[in-house]
Structure formats: C-alpha cells, structure tokens
Amino acid sequence: GAGVSQSPSNKVTEKGKDVELRCDPISGHTALYWYRQSLGQGLEFLIYFQGNSAPDKSGLPSDRFSAERTGGSVSTLTIQRTQQEDSAVYLCASSSYRGPNYGYTFGSGTRLTVV
Amino acid sequence: GQQLNQSPQSMFIQEGEDVSMNCTSSSIFNTWLWYKQDPGEGPVLLIALYKAGELTSNGRLTAQFGITRKDSFLNISASIPSDVGIYFCAGQFYYQLIWGAGTKLIIKP
C-alpha cells in the first residue's frame, strides 16, 4: 500500500481480555518495527522484524506480549490478559532497509484503552 | 539504559515567533533525527543529521548535530499555526530509535 496501515485505530477492551493489533507495512519494506507510546512520553521500542524473523524482541515488556509477521508483510502484535498499564498508542513503522535512514515510515497507530 | 533528555516539555508562543528546542544524551549516536507528531497520527520525519557538527535546514526548520554527537537542537523560524504539535528527537541505535519525551508546541491565539 501507499502507507503503513494499522488496525483497529481505537480499541477499548476489558482487563484480562486478549487483543490483537495489526500492521500492514508499505509494500516491499522488509523491516518492520513496533513501538509503544504512553501519554506524554516518547516512543518505546518493542520489537523489530527483518522479513519474518524477529532478531530483537528485547523491548517486549512481558511474556504477555508477542508478535509475529507472515509472508514478509503483515504483522500482528498480541497482548494477552491485558492490564490497565497496557493502555497506550501502539505504533508500527516499516522501512526498506534496516534503520531510519531509509524511509522509516510510521502508521497512525492503534490507541488501546484497557478498562 | 540509553535515554534522551528533551527540553522544554512544552512551549507557548505567539504566531511569528522563533522556536528553539534541544536534546541531550549521555550516549553517542551516529544519527540524530527530528520528528513531528500531529494528534492521531504517527511521527513524521523532519530532519536527519548524520555528521557531528552538521547543520541542516528544511524550509523554516534548522537543526544541528552537536560536535560530541551527544546533543542536537531544532529551530523553527517565524512559526505558523500548522507548526503546532509534538516534536521529538530520536537517536539511532542500530535499527532502533531512542526517543526523547517530546516538546509540545502550542501557539497562543
């Protein structure tokens, strides 16, 4: 697609439920990144994919968080047993090469609210 | 861990005024970037800095990469209403970006 597409744009869920957030990167971009942005904060790195592999999962806050990428394209970030502290905007970015020098483009994010 | 200290946290300015914000770090970064984020959108790249001491302009925006590669500033000249938003600095660490907390720019009516 023309840009990075994320869905849903907003998600309200009850504490304890599982949620799936989707990212559709720019066509042909091999690298994909997930970040989390809490209110009034900068972005926090979660995970990086190169193709379908995730060389770095170090930013995932707990084992309730997981992510996968299939076909070198769409990625899904799953949060199990959501907690209120998971409320944030989850941003996805893709690039044609490792690193922000090469067209690192962000989606509009998914705003997750856990009630 | 690595972190960037960005200041000021927010700025209230009159239209037409010049704006200055900066970031400092205890770590050296090879690349510094400045992004702008509008409400409900992802950050958009404004300026990328690759060399120590580099001064780069993009329209009314000017950014400089500090000699030590541990700091950077962003200036906006003659601010206009569409400049409102949150400005972030970010340092590149391999494939990650390490982010400042942002400077919120508000233009007084």
Short mmCIF file of C-alpha atoms in Angstrom, two decimals:
data_model
loop_
_atom_site.label_atom_id
_atom_site.label_comp_id
_atom_site.label_asym_id
_atom_site.label_seq_id
_atom_site.Cartn_x
_atom_site.Cartn_y
_atom_site.Cartn_z
CA GLY A 1 0.00 0.00 0.00
CA ALA A 2 0.87 3.66 -0.16
CA GLY A 3 1.48 3.97 3.57
CA VAL A 4 1.68 1.93 6.74
CA SER A 5 -1.80 0.86 7.74
CA GLN A 6 -2.75 -0.10 11.31
CA SER A 7 -5.99 -1.53 12.58
CA PRO A 8 -8.03 -1.00 14.55
CA SER A 9 -7.40 2.69 15.07
CA ASN A 10 -9.01 2.51 18.50
CA LYS A 11 -9.60 -0.45 20.78
CA VAL A 12 -11.30 -0.50 24.16
CA THR A 13 -11.02 -3.78 26.00
CA GLU A 14 -11.77 -5.14 29.42
CA LYS A 15 -8.93 -6.02 31.75
CA GLY A 16 -7.95 -9.63 31.31
CA LYS A 17 -9.02 -9.94 27.69
CA ASP A 18 -6.63 -10.64 24.81
CA VAL A 19 -6.19 -8.15 21.97
CA GLU A 20 -4.62 -8.32 18.53
CA LEU A 21 -3.23 -5.28 16.78
CA ARG A 22 -2.47 -5.39 13.08
CA CYS A 23 0.13 -3.62 10.98
CA ASP A 24 0.24 -3.66 7.19
CA PRO A 25 3.58 -2.18 6.10
CA ILE A 26 4.49 -0.40 2.89
CA SER A 27 4.73 -2.93 0.10
CA GLY A 28 8.30 -4.12 -0.34
CA HIS A 29 9.53 -2.91 3.03
CA THR A 30 11.48 -5.73 4.63
CA ALA A 31 11.92 -4.20 8.07
CA LEU A 32 9.04 -3.67 10.47
CA TYR A 33 9.06 -2.16 13.95
CA TRP A 34 6.57 -1.92 16.79
CA TYR A 35 6.72 0.92 19.29
CA ARG A 36 4.54 1.89 22.24
CA GLN A 37 3.74 5.47 23.17
CA SER A 38 2.29 6.25 26.57
CA LEU A 39 0.62 9.58 27.25
CA GLY A 40 3.16 12.38 27.40
CA GLN A 41 6.05 10.05 26.68
CA GLY A 42 8.36 9.32 23.82
CA LEU A 43 8.17 6.10 21.90
CA GLU A 44 9.32 2.85 23.49
CA PHE A 45 10.80 0.17 21.22
CA LEU A 46 9.04 -3.19 21.42
CA ILE A 47 10.22 -5.47 18.60
CA TYR A 48 11.93 -5.45 15.22
CA PHE A 49 11.30 -7.78 12.27
CA GLN A 50 13.56 -8.34 9.31
CA GLY A 51 11.44 -10.35 6.92
CA ASN A 52 9.54 -12.84 9.05
CA SER A 53 12.27 -13.11 11.66
CA ALA A 54 12.46 -11.08 14.84
CA PRO A 55 16.15 -10.63 15.67
CA ASP A 56 15.32 -8.41 18.61
CA LYS A 57 12.37 -8.96 20.95
CA SER A 58 14.10 -7.31 23.87
CA GLY A 59 11.64 -4.46 24.12
CA LEU A 60 8.57 -6.59 24.76
CA PRO A 61 7.53 -5.64 28.32
CA SER A 62 6.42 -9.09 29.47
CA ASP A 63 5.61 -12.57 28.24
CA ARG A 64 2.01 -11.42 27.76
CA PHE A 65 3.24 -9.61 24.65
CA SER A 66 4.04 -11.46 21.44
CA ALA A 67 4.28 -10.57 17.78
CA GLU A 68 4.52 -12.38 14.50
CA ARG A 69 4.95 -11.48 10.89
CA THR A 70 3.87 -13.62 7.99
CA GLY A 71 4.80 -13.52 4.31
CA GLY A 72 7.26 -10.75 5.00
CA SER A 73 4.30 -8.41 5.17
CA VAL A 74 1.52 -8.12 7.75
CA SER A 75 2.44 -8.21 11.42
CA THR A 76 0.23 -8.86 14.43
CA LEU A 77 1.03 -7.74 17.96
CA THR A 78 -0.88 -9.76 20.55
CA ILE A 79 -1.35 -8.77 24.16
CA GLN A 80 -2.75 -11.47 26.41
CA ARG A 81 -4.59 -10.89 29.67
CA THR A 82 -4.48 -7.13 29.19
CA GLN A 83 -3.75 -4.88 32.16
CA GLN A 84 -4.55 -1.22 32.62
CA GLU A 85 -0.88 -0.30 32.28
CA ASP A 86 -1.02 -1.66 28.72
CA SER A 87 -3.15 1.35 27.74
CA ALA A 88 -1.13 3.30 25.18
CA VAL A 89 -0.83 4.05 21.50
CA TYR A 90 0.89 1.23 19.63
CA LEU A 91 2.75 2.44 16.57
CA CYS A 92 4.13 0.40 13.72
CA ALA A 93 6.81 1.54 11.27
CA SER A 94 8.39 -0.05 8.24
CA SER A 95 11.49 0.66 6.21
CA SER A 96 13.10 -0.66 3.06
CA TYR A 97 16.34 -1.27 4.90
CA ARG A 98 17.46 -1.53 8.46
CA GLY A 99 17.42 1.82 10.12
CA PRO A 100 15.56 5.11 9.88
CA ASN A 101 17.76 6.48 7.11
CA TYR A 102 15.82 4.51 4.57
CA GLY A 103 12.23 5.63 4.50
CA TYR A 104 11.24 4.70 8.05
CA THR A 105 7.50 5.42 7.89
CA PHE A 106 5.04 5.24 10.75
CA GLY A 107 1.41 4.25 10.72
CA SER A 108 -1.21 6.28 12.59
CA GLY A 109 -1.23 3.86 15.49
CA THR A 110 -3.77 1.88 17.49
CA ARG A 111 -4.97 3.58 20.65
CA LEU A 112 -5.56 0.81 23.20
CA THR A 113 -7.59 1.52 26.30
CA VAL A 114 -7.91 -1.18 28.95
CA VAL A 115 -10.82 -0.61 31.33
CA GLY B 1 19.79 2.43 29.57
CA GLN B 2 20.06 5.00 26.87
CA GLN B 3 17.77 7.97 27.04
CA LEU B 4 17.42 11.37 25.53
CA ASN B 5 16.58 14.44 27.58
CA GLN B 6 14.44 16.81 25.58
CA SER B 7 13.53 20.34 26.60
CA PRO B 8 11.41 22.25 27.03
CA GLN B 9 8.49 19.95 27.72
CA SER B 10 6.08 22.49 26.23
CA MET B 11 6.17 25.92 24.67
CA PHE B 12 3.51 28.59 24.37
CA ILE B 13 4.43 31.04 21.65
CA GLN B 14 2.88 33.76 19.53
CA GLU B 15 2.48 33.21 15.82
CA GLY B 16 5.52 34.60 14.04
CA GLU B 17 7.93 33.90 16.89
CA ASP B 18 11.02 31.76 16.52
CA VAL B 19 11.17 28.48 18.44
CA SER B 20 14.12 26.55 19.79
CA MET B 21 14.23 23.13 21.43
CA ASN B 22 17.05 20.74 22.22
CA CYS B 23 18.01 17.23 23.17
CA THR B 24 20.95 15.88 25.12
CA SER B 25 22.15 12.38 25.77
CA SER B 26 24.78 10.60 27.83
CA SER B 27 25.38 8.31 24.83
CA ILE B 28 26.84 8.98 21.42
CA PHE B 29 24.55 8.45 18.45
CA ASN B 30 25.65 8.22 14.84
CA THR B 31 22.39 9.65 13.57
CA TRP B 32 20.01 12.12 15.15
CA LEU B 33 16.53 12.66 13.84
CA TRP B 34 13.79 15.17 14.49
CA TYR B 35 10.15 14.14 14.08
CA LYS B 36 6.83 15.93 14.35
CA GLN B 37 3.67 14.20 15.51
CA ASP B 38 0.19 15.59 14.93
CA PRO B 39 -2.75 14.37 17.04
CA GLY B 40 -3.91 10.91 15.99
CA GLU B 41 -1.03 10.41 13.62
CA GLY B 42 2.34 8.70 13.67
CA PRO B 43 5.57 10.75 13.80
CA VAL B 44 6.79 12.23 10.53
CA LEU B 45 10.49 12.78 9.87
CA LEU B 46 11.53 16.43 9.62
CA ILE B 47 15.32 16.39 9.54
CA ALA B 48 18.02 13.73 9.76
CA LEU B 49 21.56 14.55 10.92
CA TYR B 50 24.46 12.22 10.14
CA LYS B 51 27.69 14.08 10.89
CA ALA B 52 28.98 15.73 14.03
CA GLY B 53 28.60 19.49 13.72
CA GLU B 54 26.24 19.16 10.78
CA LEU B 55 23.76 22.00 10.29
CA THR B 56 20.77 21.16 8.11
CA SER B 57 17.76 23.18 7.04
CA ASN B 58 14.35 22.15 5.79
CA GLY B 59 12.35 25.26 4.95
CA ARG B 60 11.82 27.18 8.19
CA LEU B 61 13.39 24.37 10.20
CA THR B 62 17.07 24.24 11.09
CA ALA B 63 18.73 21.50 13.11
CA GLN B 64 22.30 20.94 14.24
CA PHE B 65 24.12 17.84 15.40
CA GLY B 66 26.46 18.59 18.28
CA ILE B 67 30.21 18.15 17.91
CA THR B 68 30.25 15.46 20.58
CA ARG B 69 27.27 13.67 18.95
CA LYS B 70 25.52 13.79 22.28
CA ASP B 71 23.20 16.69 21.60
CA SER B 72 21.12 18.44 18.97
CA PHE B 73 18.84 21.44 18.63
CA LEU B 74 15.92 22.25 16.38
CA ASN B 75 14.91 25.80 15.49
CA ILE B 76 11.69 26.86 13.81
CA SER B 77 11.63 30.36 12.41
CA ALA B 78 8.54 32.55 12.05
CA SER B 79 6.11 29.99 13.49
CA ILE B 80 2.72 29.50 11.85
CA PRO B 81 -0.43 27.80 13.19
CA SER B 82 0.29 24.49 11.43
CA ASP B 83 3.53 24.17 13.42
CA VAL B 84 1.55 23.09 16.49
CA GLY B 85 2.17 19.53 17.52
CA ILE B 86 4.69 17.49 19.41
CA TYR B 87 8.31 17.49 18.28
CA PHE B 88 10.53 14.53 19.12
CA CYS B 89 14.23 14.00 18.87
CA ALA B 90 15.48 10.47 18.32
CA GLY B 91 18.89 8.88 18.25
CA GLN B 92 19.55 5.91 16.07
CA PHE B 93 20.99 2.86 17.82
CA TYR B 94 21.48 0.17 15.17
CA TYR B 95 17.92 -0.38 13.89
CA GLN B 96 16.20 1.14 16.92
CA LEU B 97 15.32 4.72 17.59
CA ILE B 98 15.79 6.01 21.13
CA TRP B 99 13.29 8.82 21.72
CA GLY B 100 13.07 11.98 23.76
CA ALA B 101 9.83 12.67 25.62
CA GLY B 102 8.80 15.38 23.18
CA THR B 103 8.26 19.14 23.11
CA LYS B 104 4.64 20.22 22.75
CA LEU B 105 4.32 23.40 20.73
CA ILE B 106 1.23 25.50 21.33
CA ILE B 107 0.52 28.76 19.55
CA LYS B 108 -1.29 31.36 21.58
CA PRO B 109 -4.30 32.86 19.82
#
